[in-house]
Amino acid sequence: MPSLKIFRIEFDRADAVYIPGECVSGFVIIDLAKEKLAEELKLSAKGEANVSWDEESSSTDCNGNSTTTTWTYRANEKYFELTISLLEKSEDDGKVHIPAGLSRYPFCIQLPCDLPCSFEHHVGHVRYTIKAVIVRSWRFNHECKAAYTVITIYDLNIRREQCIGIDDEVNQSFSCLCCVSDGSINVHIKLPMTGFVPGQWIEAILDLRHNATITELQKICVKLQQSVEFRADAPFGKKKKDKATVATVQKTTPFDKHAIALRLFIPPIPPSDLQFCDIIDLKYILRIVLHSKKMYRKIVKEYPILIGTIPLRFIPSAPAASSSSDVFPSTSKREDVTPESNIVPSPSTPSLNDFVDTPPSYEESLSHRVSCIRDPKDSIYVHGVNEPFAPKYPVFKYFE
């Protein structure tokens, strides 16, 4: 019967969510059937980003022989790594004596301030882990590992100019092969703002200007898409892009009124940009597709959306109607921002009266779950590495 019955890491917070600059604390819990001798009982903590993907390339020589080569592109960013001892060695034999029964060894790790938000994807991740090791040079080590979530503050209130609403006019005429008019679509698209947090609703208002438009339209689709760019530096520089839909809503004919409001719920997702990470970039796009009843005819409009961790307290003023190409904001990965306390909202700015001013809950992201947290250097026998993990993101409460 093995003497090690329990070996696990327990965080002091049930949700294991922390922000940069905080202390990650908890206990390493060991339950032994009998006393165990070891060279050291240590704990290591690290935060890093990794990207890795394979691509195949084919070439043909002068004899017509084809060769396929597989390239593995990768990159790594390490944000911090440290190791501490959890139990002092005995002065008599220089060994660590771990007593029989249940023992709890406390730890506290100070996080650096400039850390990117936790992020999981099959191509790359930003991950924070803690590993405890019972070191035994004469036999295999005992190891256990756990991951936790780091939420980087992304305050929409200090990015108000990037959260201004959309007021866009869409006017598209169709024609047949003989250049004869074959219908038209005229739609006015409005979004009160373009900065949101998980738990909030994106409301797209479409004003169908003419009865002809109502007759012409077959379906309206609204999607919130996540666009990720991964950057590798080995064996040489390479980029890979991935786009996924995180929320969608649609409405089909008949359209019984001119003004249509489509509401899209924002699930737990990471904030925009992944600040302080230089090998993964994250953007969000609101994609509105107007499908005509005529086959293969549709109009696609895309607008940039910011996802934050602190909601807007006041709605920014929307500009006059313009084309969608005029509303894409420029963002910086490491921007200098003004503290929220320096922002003085205009008294005439309407408040977000549907916002419930309570602390957010932290919920797992269903679209950012991995089946295990095992690194290439980890053995399959490390306690905890084969458990699934999903970062938890703040979800705010809004009245529907």
mmCIF file of C-alpha atoms in Angstrom:
data_model
loop_
_atom_site.group_PDB
_atom_site.id
_atom_site.type_symbol
_atom_site.label_atom_id
_atom_site.label_comp_id
_atom_site.label_asym_id
_atom_site.label_seq_id
_atom_site.Cartn_x
_atom_site.Cartn_y
_atom_site.Cartn_z
ATOM 1 C CA MET A 1 0.000 0.000 0.000
ATOM 2 C CA PRO A 2 1.517 3.381 -0.974
ATOM 3 C CA SER A 3 2.372 5.609 1.969
ATOM 4 C CA LEU A 4 1.355 8.817 0.136
ATOM 5 C CA LYS A 5 -2.438 9.012 0.332
ATOM 6 C CA ILE A 6 -3.048 12.713 -0.433
ATOM 7 C CA PHE A 7 -0.788 15.230 -2.150
ATOM 8 C CA ARG A 8 -2.500 18.347 -3.463
ATOM 9 C CA ILE A 9 -2.437 22.159 -3.581
ATOM 10 C CA GLU A 10 -5.302 24.111 -2.029
ATOM 11 C CA PHE A 11 -5.704 27.852 -2.655
ATOM 12 C CA ASP A 12 -7.048 30.213 0.002
ATOM 13 C CA ARG A 13 -9.742 31.392 -2.426
ATOM 14 C CA ALA A 14 -12.341 28.932 -3.634
ATOM 15 C CA ASP A 15 -12.317 30.397 -7.142
ATOM 16 C CA ALA A 16 -8.474 30.674 -7.253
ATOM 17 C CA VAL A 17 -8.678 34.058 -8.986
ATOM 18 C CA TYR A 18 -6.070 36.765 -8.369
ATOM 19 C CA ILE A 19 -4.976 40.053 -9.873
ATOM 20 C CA PRO A 20 -1.389 41.146 -10.599
ATOM 21 C CA GLY A 21 0.381 42.427 -7.486
ATOM 22 C CA GLU A 22 -1.600 40.219 -5.092
ATOM 23 C CA CYS A 23 -0.292 37.325 -3.026
ATOM 24 C CA VAL A 24 -1.289 33.843 -4.130
ATOM 25 C CA SER A 25 -1.566 31.892 -0.918
ATOM 26 C CA GLY A 26 -2.797 28.532 0.244
ATOM 27 C CA PHE A 27 -1.581 25.169 1.510
ATOM 28 C CA VAL A 28 0.215 22.114 0.256
ATOM 29 C CA ILE A 29 -1.672 19.214 1.800
ATOM 30 C CA ILE A 30 0.083 15.886 2.418
ATOM 31 C CA ASP A 31 -1.413 12.782 4.029
ATOM 32 C CA LEU A 32 1.033 9.964 4.753
ATOM 33 C CA ALA A 33 0.482 6.492 6.157
ATOM 34 C CA LYS A 34 3.946 6.677 7.704
ATOM 35 C CA GLU A 35 6.766 9.177 8.045
ATOM 36 C CA LYS A 36 8.610 9.920 4.815
ATOM 37 C CA LEU A 37 12.204 11.094 4.427
ATOM 38 C CA ALA A 38 13.135 13.385 1.568
ATOM 39 C CA GLU A 39 15.930 15.680 0.493
ATOM 40 C CA GLU A 40 13.581 18.623 0.184
ATOM 41 C CA LEU A 41 9.948 19.671 0.172
ATOM 42 C CA LYS A 42 9.768 22.618 -2.197
ATOM 43 C CA LEU A 43 7.220 24.677 -4.042
ATOM 44 C CA SER A 44 7.767 26.418 -7.390
ATOM 45 C CA ALA A 45 5.558 28.990 -9.072
ATOM 46 C CA LYS A 46 5.719 30.304 -12.610
ATOM 47 C CA GLY A 47 3.788 32.342 -15.115
ATOM 48 C CA GLU A 48 4.449 32.021 -18.814
ATOM 49 C CA ALA A 49 2.963 32.166 -22.295
ATOM 50 C CA ASN A 50 3.523 29.514 -24.947
ATOM 51 C CA VAL A 51 2.468 29.149 -28.559
ATOM 52 C CA SER A 52 3.069 26.090 -30.750
ATOM 53 C CA TRP A 53 1.614 24.809 -33.992
ATOM 54 C CA ASP A 54 2.605 22.618 -36.949
ATOM 55 C CA GLU A 55 2.528 23.457 -40.637
ATOM 56 C CA GLU A 56 3.395 21.256 -43.596
ATOM 57 C CA SER A 57 5.197 22.387 -46.727
ATOM 58 C CA SER A 58 5.748 20.351 -49.897
ATOM 59 C CA SER A 59 8.562 20.606 -52.424
ATOM 60 C CA THR A 60 9.444 18.749 -55.614
ATOM 61 C CA ASP A 61 13.010 18.076 -56.762
ATOM 62 C CA CYS A 62 14.310 18.048 -60.324
ATOM 63 C CA ASN A 63 13.404 14.359 -60.663
ATOM 64 C CA GLY A 64 9.785 14.978 -59.784
ATOM 65 C CA ASN A 65 10.012 13.479 -56.293
ATOM 66 C CA SER A 66 7.777 15.205 -53.764
ATOM 67 C CA THR A 67 8.871 15.786 -50.175
ATOM 68 C CA THR A 68 6.692 16.966 -47.287
ATOM 69 C CA THR A 69 8.297 18.758 -44.364
ATOM 70 C CA THR A 70 6.567 19.507 -41.069
ATOM 71 C CA TRP A 71 7.587 22.749 -39.358
ATOM 72 C CA THR A 72 6.817 23.320 -35.682
ATOM 73 C CA TYR A 73 6.525 27.026 -34.896
ATOM 74 C CA ARG A 74 6.814 28.066 -31.271
ATOM 75 C CA ALA A 75 7.492 30.921 -28.881
ATOM 76 C CA ASN A 76 7.741 31.359 -25.130
ATOM 77 C CA GLU A 77 7.479 34.301 -22.748
ATOM 78 C CA LYS A 78 8.349 33.836 -19.108
ATOM 79 C CA TYR A 79 6.907 36.392 -16.677
ATOM 80 C CA PHE A 80 8.226 35.017 -13.395
ATOM 81 C CA GLU A 81 9.574 31.821 -11.852
ATOM 82 C CA LEU A 82 10.580 31.168 -8.253
ATOM 83 C CA THR A 83 11.103 28.307 -5.820
ATOM 84 C CA ILE A 84 10.743 28.204 -2.019
ATOM 85 C CA SER A 85 11.269 25.525 0.625
ATOM 86 C CA LEU A 86 8.250 24.466 2.641
ATOM 87 C CA LEU A 87 9.983 22.432 5.352
ATOM 88 C CA GLU A 88 13.384 22.872 7.014
ATOM 89 C CA LYS A 89 15.938 20.087 6.929
ATOM 90 C CA SER A 90 16.856 18.227 10.081
ATOM 91 C CA GLU A 91 20.199 19.202 11.643
ATOM 92 C CA ASP A 92 20.874 15.548 12.493
ATOM 93 C CA ASP A 93 20.802 13.935 9.044
ATOM 94 C CA GLY A 94 20.220 16.856 6.667
ATOM 95 C CA LYS A 95 16.950 15.317 5.518
ATOM 96 C CA VAL A 96 13.376 16.579 5.480
ATOM 97 C CA HIS A 97 11.116 14.559 7.778
ATOM 98 C CA ILE A 98 7.491 14.647 6.675
ATOM 99 C CA PRO A 99 5.395 13.218 9.523
ATOM 100 C CA ALA A 100 2.710 10.582 9.209
ATOM 101 C CA GLY A 101 -0.871 11.774 9.049
ATOM 102 C CA LEU A 102 -2.329 14.925 7.564
ATOM 103 C CA SER A 103 -0.029 17.968 7.259
ATOM 104 C CA ARG A 104 -0.699 21.424 5.813
ATOM 105 C CA TYR A 105 2.205 23.589 4.650
ATOM 106 C CA PRO A 106 1.340 27.243 3.959
ATOM 107 C CA PHE A 107 2.736 29.236 1.046
ATOM 108 C CA CYS A 108 2.448 32.814 -0.210
ATOM 109 C CA ILE A 109 3.670 33.958 -3.631
ATOM 110 C CA GLN A 110 3.812 37.666 -4.506
ATOM 111 C CA LEU A 111 2.697 38.227 -8.101
ATOM 112 C CA PRO A 112 4.439 40.854 -10.246
ATOM 113 C CA CYS A 113 2.326 43.831 -11.331
ATOM 114 C CA ASP A 114 2.706 43.623 -15.117
ATOM 115 C CA LEU A 115 1.132 40.267 -15.953
ATOM 116 C CA PRO A 116 -1.128 39.326 -18.868
ATOM 117 C CA CYS A 117 -4.537 37.803 -18.230
ATOM 118 C CA SER A 118 -4.925 34.018 -18.128
ATOM 119 C CA PHE A 119 -5.805 32.617 -21.529
ATOM 120 C CA GLU A 120 -6.229 29.095 -22.903
ATOM 121 C CA HIS A 121 -6.321 27.987 -26.558
ATOM 122 C CA HIS A 122 -5.237 24.848 -28.386
ATOM 123 C CA VAL A 123 -2.530 26.873 -30.197
ATOM 124 C CA GLY A 124 -1.242 28.833 -27.210
ATOM 125 C CA HIS A 125 -1.874 29.905 -23.646
ATOM 126 C CA VAL A 126 -1.016 32.302 -20.847
ATOM 127 C CA ARG A 127 -0.895 30.082 -17.776
ATOM 128 C CA TYR A 128 -0.022 30.404 -14.089
ATOM 129 C CA THR A 129 0.801 27.293 -12.082
ATOM 130 C CA ILE A 130 2.148 26.126 -8.737
ATOM 131 C CA LYS A 131 3.971 22.831 -8.280
ATOM 132 C CA ALA A 132 4.962 21.095 -5.036
ATOM 133 C CA VAL A 133 7.740 18.483 -5.096
ATOM 134 C CA ILE A 134 8.941 15.917 -2.584
ATOM 135 C CA VAL A 135 12.537 15.500 -3.748
ATOM 136 C CA ARG A 136 14.073 12.038 -3.398
ATOM 137 C CA SER A 137 17.301 11.478 -5.365
ATOM 138 C CA TRP A 138 17.345 7.761 -4.563
ATOM 139 C CA ARG A 139 13.815 7.237 -5.938
ATOM 140 C CA PHE A 140 11.356 9.103 -8.140
ATOM 141 C CA ASN A 141 10.034 12.447 -6.902
ATOM 142 C CA HIS A 142 6.457 12.977 -5.784
ATOM 143 C CA GLU A 143 4.913 16.008 -7.541
ATOM 144 C CA CYS A 144 1.574 17.794 -7.605
ATOM 145 C CA LYS A 145 0.502 20.754 -9.714
ATOM 146 C CA ALA A 146 -2.393 23.240 -9.877
ATOM 147 C CA ALA A 147 -3.316 26.182 -12.085
ATOM 148 C CA TYR A 148 -5.008 29.414 -11.058
ATOM 149 C CA THR A 149 -6.447 32.436 -12.872
ATOM 150 C CA VAL A 150 -4.861 35.866 -13.102
ATOM 151 C CA ILE A 151 -7.191 38.680 -14.175
ATOM 152 C CA THR A 152 -5.455 41.768 -15.532
ATOM 153 C CA ILE A 153 -7.501 44.912 -14.955
ATOM 154 C CA TYR A 154 -8.891 46.270 -18.228
ATOM 155 C CA ASP A 155 -10.910 49.351 -17.298
ATOM 156 C CA LEU A 156 -13.244 50.553 -20.045
ATOM 157 C CA ASN A 157 -13.651 53.931 -18.332
ATOM 158 C CA ILE A 158 -10.094 54.920 -19.226
ATOM 159 C CA ARG A 159 -10.672 53.808 -22.824
ATOM 160 C CA ARG A 160 -13.895 55.722 -23.333
ATOM 161 C CA GLU A 161 -12.883 57.078 -26.735
ATOM 162 C CA GLN A 162 -12.583 53.504 -27.999
ATOM 163 C CA CYS A 163 -16.056 52.632 -26.663
ATOM 164 C CA ILE A 164 -18.051 55.224 -28.611
ATOM 165 C CA GLY A 165 -21.228 53.841 -30.171
ATOM 166 C CA ILE A 166 -21.871 53.026 -33.822
ATOM 167 C CA ASP A 167 -24.190 54.999 -36.099
ATOM 168 C CA ASP A 168 -23.827 53.496 -39.565
ATOM 169 C CA GLU A 169 -25.824 53.661 -42.788
ATOM 170 C CA VAL A 170 -25.955 50.661 -45.144
ATOM 171 C CA ASN A 171 -27.301 51.230 -48.646
ATOM 172 C CA GLN A 172 -26.750 48.434 -51.156
ATOM 173 C CA SER A 173 -28.381 48.019 -54.555
ATOM 174 C CA PHE A 174 -28.418 44.745 -56.480
ATOM 175 C CA SER A 175 -28.563 44.242 -60.232
ATOM 176 C CA CYS A 176 -28.906 41.289 -62.558
ATOM 177 C CA LEU A 177 -26.703 40.370 -65.533
ATOM 178 C CA CYS A 178 -28.301 42.992 -67.777
ATOM 179 C CA CYS A 179 -27.568 45.766 -65.271
ATOM 180 C CA VAL A 180 -31.245 45.914 -64.423
ATOM 181 C CA SER A 181 -32.064 46.859 -60.847
ATOM 182 C CA ASP A 182 -32.905 43.757 -58.819
ATOM 183 C CA GLY A 183 -33.734 45.194 -55.401
ATOM 184 C CA SER A 184 -31.929 47.144 -52.699
ATOM 185 C CA ILE A 185 -31.301 47.108 -48.954
ATOM 186 C CA ASN A 186 -31.214 50.275 -46.868
ATOM 187 C CA VAL A 187 -30.529 49.775 -43.153
ATOM 188 C CA HIS A 188 -29.488 52.112 -40.364
ATOM 189 C CA ILE A 189 -27.331 50.278 -37.742
ATOM 190 C CA LYS A 190 -26.939 51.672 -34.228
ATOM 191 C CA LEU A 191 -24.999 50.439 -31.201
ATOM 192 C CA PRO A 192 -25.185 52.608 -28.065
ATOM 193 C CA MET A 193 -21.548 51.773 -27.264
ATOM 194 C CA THR A 194 -18.765 49.384 -28.230
ATOM 195 C CA GLY A 195 -17.237 48.635 -24.810
ATOM 196 C CA PHE A 196 -18.710 45.783 -22.768
ATOM 197 C CA VAL A 197 -17.993 43.299 -19.976
ATOM 198 C CA PRO A 198 -19.053 39.644 -19.599
ATOM 199 C CA GLY A 199 -22.612 39.421 -18.332
ATOM 200 C CA GLN A 200 -23.678 42.451 -20.354
ATOM 201 C CA TRP A 201 -25.919 42.512 -23.416
ATOM 202 C CA ILE A 202 -24.858 43.922 -26.772
ATOM 203 C CA GLU A 203 -27.935 45.512 -28.320
ATOM 204 C CA ALA A 204 -27.803 46.124 -32.065
ATOM 205 C CA ILE A 205 -30.672 48.257 -33.369
ATOM 206 C CA LEU A 206 -31.413 47.975 -37.084
ATOM 207 C CA ASP A 207 -33.785 50.447 -38.679
ATOM 208 C CA LEU A 208 -35.160 49.075 -41.951
ATOM 209 C CA ARG A 209 -35.723 52.365 -43.736
ATOM 210 C CA HIS A 210 -38.074 51.263 -46.514
ATOM 211 C CA ASN A 211 -40.759 48.656 -47.071
ATOM 212 C CA ALA A 212 -38.651 47.419 -49.989
ATOM 213 C CA THR A 213 -35.894 46.538 -47.528
ATOM 214 C CA ILE A 214 -38.290 44.539 -45.366
ATOM 215 C CA THR A 215 -39.398 42.649 -48.456
ATOM 216 C CA GLU A 216 -35.812 42.046 -49.621
ATOM 217 C CA LEU A 217 -34.332 40.759 -46.332
ATOM 218 C CA GLN A 218 -34.402 37.046 -45.480
ATOM 219 C CA LYS A 219 -32.302 36.892 -42.294
ATOM 220 C CA ILE A 220 -30.186 39.061 -39.969
ATOM 221 C CA CYS A 221 -27.287 37.458 -38.076
ATOM 222 C CA VAL A 222 -25.260 39.123 -35.314
ATOM 223 C CA LYS A 223 -22.096 37.423 -34.037
ATOM 224 C CA LEU A 224 -19.446 38.328 -31.479
ATOM 225 C CA GLN A 225 -16.204 36.922 -32.820
ATOM 226 C CA GLN A 226 -12.877 36.473 -31.097
ATOM 227 C CA SER A 227 -9.850 37.050 -33.316
ATOM 228 C CA VAL A 228 -6.527 35.726 -31.984
ATOM 229 C CA GLU A 229 -3.084 36.205 -33.489
ATOM 230 C CA PHE A 230 -0.237 33.922 -32.391
ATOM 231 C CA ARG A 231 3.365 34.968 -33.048
ATOM 232 C CA ALA A 232 6.199 32.461 -33.180
ATOM 233 C CA ASP A 233 9.898 33.278 -33.229
ATOM 234 C CA ALA A 234 11.369 29.806 -33.808
ATOM 235 C CA PRO A 235 12.586 28.316 -36.066
ATOM 236 C CA PHE A 236 11.849 31.748 -37.575
ATOM 237 C CA GLY A 237 9.183 34.437 -37.318
ATOM 238 C CA LYS A 238 5.685 33.295 -38.235
ATOM 239 C CA LYS A 239 2.121 34.333 -37.446
ATOM 240 C CA LYS A 240 -1.058 32.296 -37.172
ATOM 241 C CA LYS A 241 -4.577 33.692 -36.905
ATOM 242 C CA ASP A 242 -7.675 32.040 -35.528
ATOM 243 C CA LYS A 243 -11.227 33.346 -35.438
ATOM 244 C CA ALA A 244 -14.063 31.855 -33.378
ATOM 245 C CA THR A 245 -17.636 32.848 -32.601
ATOM 246 C CA VAL A 246 -18.292 33.243 -28.864
ATOM 247 C CA ALA A 247 -21.930 34.417 -29.067
ATOM 248 C CA THR A 248 -24.549 34.654 -31.800
ATOM 249 C CA VAL A 249 -28.169 35.661 -32.355
ATOM 250 C CA GLN A 250 -30.303 35.861 -35.484
ATOM 251 C CA LYS A 251 -33.744 36.834 -36.706
ATOM 252 C CA THR A 252 -35.473 35.568 -39.832
ATOM 253 C CA THR A 253 -38.342 36.828 -41.947
ATOM 254 C CA PRO A 254 -41.076 37.951 -41.587
ATOM 255 C CA PHE A 255 -40.022 41.352 -40.233
ATOM 256 C CA ASP A 256 -43.230 42.941 -38.978
ATOM 257 C CA LYS A 257 -41.725 46.320 -38.065
ATOM 258 C CA HIS A 258 -39.069 48.721 -39.265
ATOM 259 C CA ALA A 259 -36.971 48.842 -36.062
ATOM 260 C CA ILE A 260 -35.399 45.547 -34.983
ATOM 261 C CA ALA A 261 -33.366 45.085 -31.791
ATOM 262 C CA LEU A 262 -31.098 42.053 -31.558
ATOM 263 C CA ARG A 263 -29.564 41.329 -28.142
ATOM 264 C CA LEU A 264 -26.396 39.308 -27.669
ATOM 265 C CA PHE A 265 -25.316 38.017 -24.233
ATOM 266 C CA ILE A 266 -21.578 38.178 -23.505
ATOM 267 C CA PRO A 267 -20.345 34.969 -21.823
ATOM 268 C CA PRO A 268 -17.235 34.674 -19.594
ATOM 269 C CA ILE A 269 -14.370 35.570 -21.955
ATOM 270 C CA PRO A 270 -10.918 37.160 -21.516
ATOM 271 C CA PRO A 271 -10.482 40.924 -21.937
ATOM 272 C CA SER A 272 -9.253 42.508 -25.159
ATOM 273 C CA ASP A 273 -5.593 42.882 -26.135
ATOM 274 C CA LEU A 274 -3.952 40.524 -23.583
ATOM 275 C CA GLN A 275 -1.824 43.376 -22.321
ATOM 276 C CA PHE A 276 1.815 42.557 -21.434
ATOM 277 C CA CYS A 277 1.815 39.500 -23.731
ATOM 278 C CA ASP A 278 3.792 39.952 -26.948
ATOM 279 C CA ILE A 279 3.208 36.542 -28.557
ATOM 280 C CA ILE A 280 -0.623 36.418 -28.364
ATOM 281 C CA ASP A 281 -2.929 39.245 -29.406
ATOM 282 C CA LEU A 282 -6.684 39.213 -28.812
ATOM 283 C CA LYS A 283 -9.392 41.285 -30.492
ATOM 284 C CA TYR A 284 -13.196 41.150 -30.666
ATOM 285 C CA ILE A 285 -15.406 41.933 -33.652
ATOM 286 C CA LEU A 286 -19.158 42.366 -33.902
ATOM 287 C CA ARG A 287 -20.175 40.903 -37.243
ATOM 288 C CA ILE A 288 -23.602 41.803 -38.660
ATOM 289 C CA VAL A 289 -24.742 39.920 -41.765
ATOM 290 C CA LEU A 290 -27.814 40.946 -43.765
ATOM 291 C CA HIS A 291 -28.997 38.061 -45.937
ATOM 292 C CA SER A 292 -31.051 38.863 -49.014
ATOM 293 C CA LYS A 293 -33.797 36.615 -50.289
ATOM 294 C CA LYS A 294 -31.900 36.534 -53.565
ATOM 295 C CA MET A 295 -29.490 33.614 -53.630
ATOM 296 C CA TYR A 296 -25.860 34.237 -52.532
ATOM 297 C CA ARG A 297 -26.476 37.903 -51.766
ATOM 298 C CA LYS A 298 -25.538 39.288 -48.400
ATOM 299 C CA ILE A 299 -24.057 42.384 -46.799
ATOM 300 C CA VAL A 300 -21.419 42.005 -44.094
ATOM 301 C CA LYS A 301 -20.507 44.777 -41.654
ATOM 302 C CA GLU A 302 -17.861 44.416 -38.930
ATOM 303 C CA TYR A 303 -17.230 46.676 -35.957
ATOM 304 C CA PRO A 304 -14.474 46.506 -33.318
ATOM 305 C CA ILE A 305 -15.625 45.695 -29.782
ATOM 306 C CA LEU A 306 -13.710 46.105 -26.516
ATOM 307 C CA ILE A 307 -14.223 43.540 -23.766
ATOM 308 C CA GLY A 308 -13.126 44.763 -20.350
ATOM 309 C CA THR A 309 -13.027 43.684 -16.718
ATOM 310 C CA ILE A 310 -14.454 46.967 -15.338
ATOM 311 C CA PRO A 311 -17.699 48.197 -16.952
ATOM 312 C CA LEU A 312 -18.442 51.661 -18.264
ATOM 313 C CA ARG A 313 -20.224 53.809 -15.715
ATOM 314 C CA PHE A 314 -21.559 56.191 -18.363
ATOM 315 C CA ILE A 315 -22.404 55.674 -22.020
ATOM 316 C CA PRO A 316 -20.028 57.548 -24.369
ATOM 317 C CA SER A 317 -21.708 59.793 -26.934
ATOM 318 C CA ALA A 318 -22.156 58.176 -30.341
ATOM 319 C CA PRO A 319 -20.934 59.973 -33.479
ATOM 320 C CA ALA A 320 -23.113 60.896 -36.429
ATOM 321 C CA ALA A 321 -23.793 58.262 -39.071
ATOM 322 C CA SER A 322 -20.628 57.114 -40.834
ATOM 323 C CA SER A 323 -19.238 54.145 -42.690
ATOM 324 C CA SER A 324 -17.837 51.257 -40.637
ATOM 325 C CA SER A 325 -14.314 51.939 -41.894
ATOM 326 C CA ASP A 326 -14.287 55.182 -39.881
ATOM 327 C CA VAL A 327 -14.949 53.631 -36.479
ATOM 328 C CA PHE A 328 -12.085 51.153 -36.016
ATOM 329 C CA PRO A 329 -10.009 52.404 -33.074
ATOM 330 C CA SER A 330 -6.272 51.982 -32.831
ATOM 331 C CA THR A 331 -5.032 50.241 -29.697
ATOM 332 C CA SER A 332 -1.604 49.810 -28.161
ATOM 333 C CA LYS A 333 -0.384 46.717 -26.349
ATOM 334 C CA ARG A 334 1.337 48.779 -23.656
ATOM 335 C CA GLU A 335 -0.493 52.059 -23.486
ATOM 336 C CA ASP A 336 -0.163 54.805 -20.906
ATOM 337 C CA VAL A 337 -3.566 55.289 -19.335
ATOM 338 C CA THR A 338 -5.008 57.856 -16.997
ATOM 339 C CA PRO A 339 -6.270 56.642 -13.604
ATOM 340 C CA GLU A 340 -10.027 56.272 -13.422
ATOM 341 C CA SER A 341 -10.181 58.817 -10.596
ATOM 342 C CA ASN A 342 -9.111 61.557 -13.024
ATOM 343 C CA ILE A 343 -12.150 61.032 -15.251
ATOM 344 C CA VAL A 344 -14.982 63.491 -14.660
ATOM 345 C CA PRO A 345 -18.101 62.436 -16.610
ATOM 346 C CA SER A 346 -20.275 65.068 -18.155
ATOM 347 C CA PRO A 347 -23.410 65.761 -16.117
ATOM 348 C CA SER A 348 -25.466 65.349 -19.280
ATOM 349 C CA THR A 349 -24.101 61.846 -19.929
ATOM 350 C CA PRO A 350 -26.829 59.244 -19.346
ATOM 351 C CA SER A 351 -26.084 56.581 -16.753
ATOM 352 C CA LEU A 352 -26.202 52.839 -17.291
ATOM 353 C CA ASN A 353 -29.279 52.343 -15.122
ATOM 354 C CA ASP A 354 -29.532 48.657 -15.971
ATOM 355 C CA PHE A 355 -26.191 47.894 -14.263
ATOM 356 C CA VAL A 356 -26.374 46.178 -10.877
ATOM 357 C CA ASP A 357 -23.564 47.753 -8.846
ATOM 358 C CA THR A 358 -22.402 44.597 -7.044
ATOM 359 C CA PRO A 359 -19.123 42.666 -7.189
ATOM 360 C CA PRO A 360 -18.896 40.325 -10.175
ATOM 361 C CA SER A 361 -18.968 36.570 -9.938
ATOM 362 C CA TYR A 362 -16.122 34.582 -11.499
ATOM 363 C CA GLU A 363 -17.196 31.920 -13.963
ATOM 364 C CA GLU A 364 -15.317 29.417 -16.074
ATOM 365 C CA SER A 365 -14.984 30.142 -19.751
ATOM 366 C CA LEU A 366 -16.583 27.308 -21.710
ATOM 367 C CA SER A 367 -14.737 28.322 -24.882
ATOM 368 C CA HIS A 368 -11.283 28.421 -23.232
ATOM 369 C CA ARG A 369 -11.044 25.024 -21.531
ATOM 370 C CA VAL A 370 -8.124 22.614 -21.821
ATOM 371 C CA SER A 371 -8.188 18.921 -21.004
ATOM 372 C CA CYS A 372 -4.996 19.036 -18.921
ATOM 373 C CA ILE A 373 -2.244 21.390 -17.710
ATOM 374 C CA ARG A 374 0.653 19.020 -18.341
ATOM 375 C CA ASP A 375 3.765 20.621 -19.795
ATOM 376 C CA PRO A 376 6.189 18.651 -22.006
ATOM 377 C CA LYS A 377 8.517 18.269 -19.010
ATOM 378 C CA ASP A 378 5.774 16.934 -16.719
ATOM 379 C CA SER A 379 5.308 13.235 -16.146
ATOM 380 C CA ILE A 380 1.810 11.822 -16.512
ATOM 381 C CA TYR A 381 2.144 10.717 -12.874
ATOM 382 C CA VAL A 382 2.254 14.285 -11.514
ATOM 383 C CA HIS A 383 -0.815 14.754 -9.320
ATOM 384 C CA GLY A 384 -3.257 17.230 -10.869
ATOM 385 C CA VAL A 385 -1.749 17.619 -14.369
ATOM 386 C CA ASN A 386 -4.397 15.470 -16.027
ATOM 387 C CA GLU A 387 -7.287 17.523 -14.642
ATOM 388 C CA PRO A 388 -9.146 19.899 -17.005
ATOM 389 C CA PHE A 389 -8.698 23.607 -16.473
ATOM 390 C CA ALA A 390 -10.597 26.704 -17.586
ATOM 391 C CA PRO A 391 -9.755 30.274 -16.529
ATOM 392 C CA LYS A 392 -12.468 32.145 -14.655
ATOM 393 C CA TYR A 393 -13.441 35.637 -15.780
ATOM 394 C CA PRO A 394 -15.513 38.330 -14.035
ATOM 395 C CA VAL A 395 -19.205 38.269 -14.956
ATOM 396 C CA PHE A 396 -21.313 41.290 -14.026
ATOM 397 C CA LYS A 397 -25.020 41.336 -13.284
ATOM 398 C CA TYR A 398 -27.273 43.330 -15.598
ATOM 399 C CA PHE A 399 -31.029 43.552 -15.685
ATOM 400 C CA GLU A 400 -32.401 41.933 -18.814
#
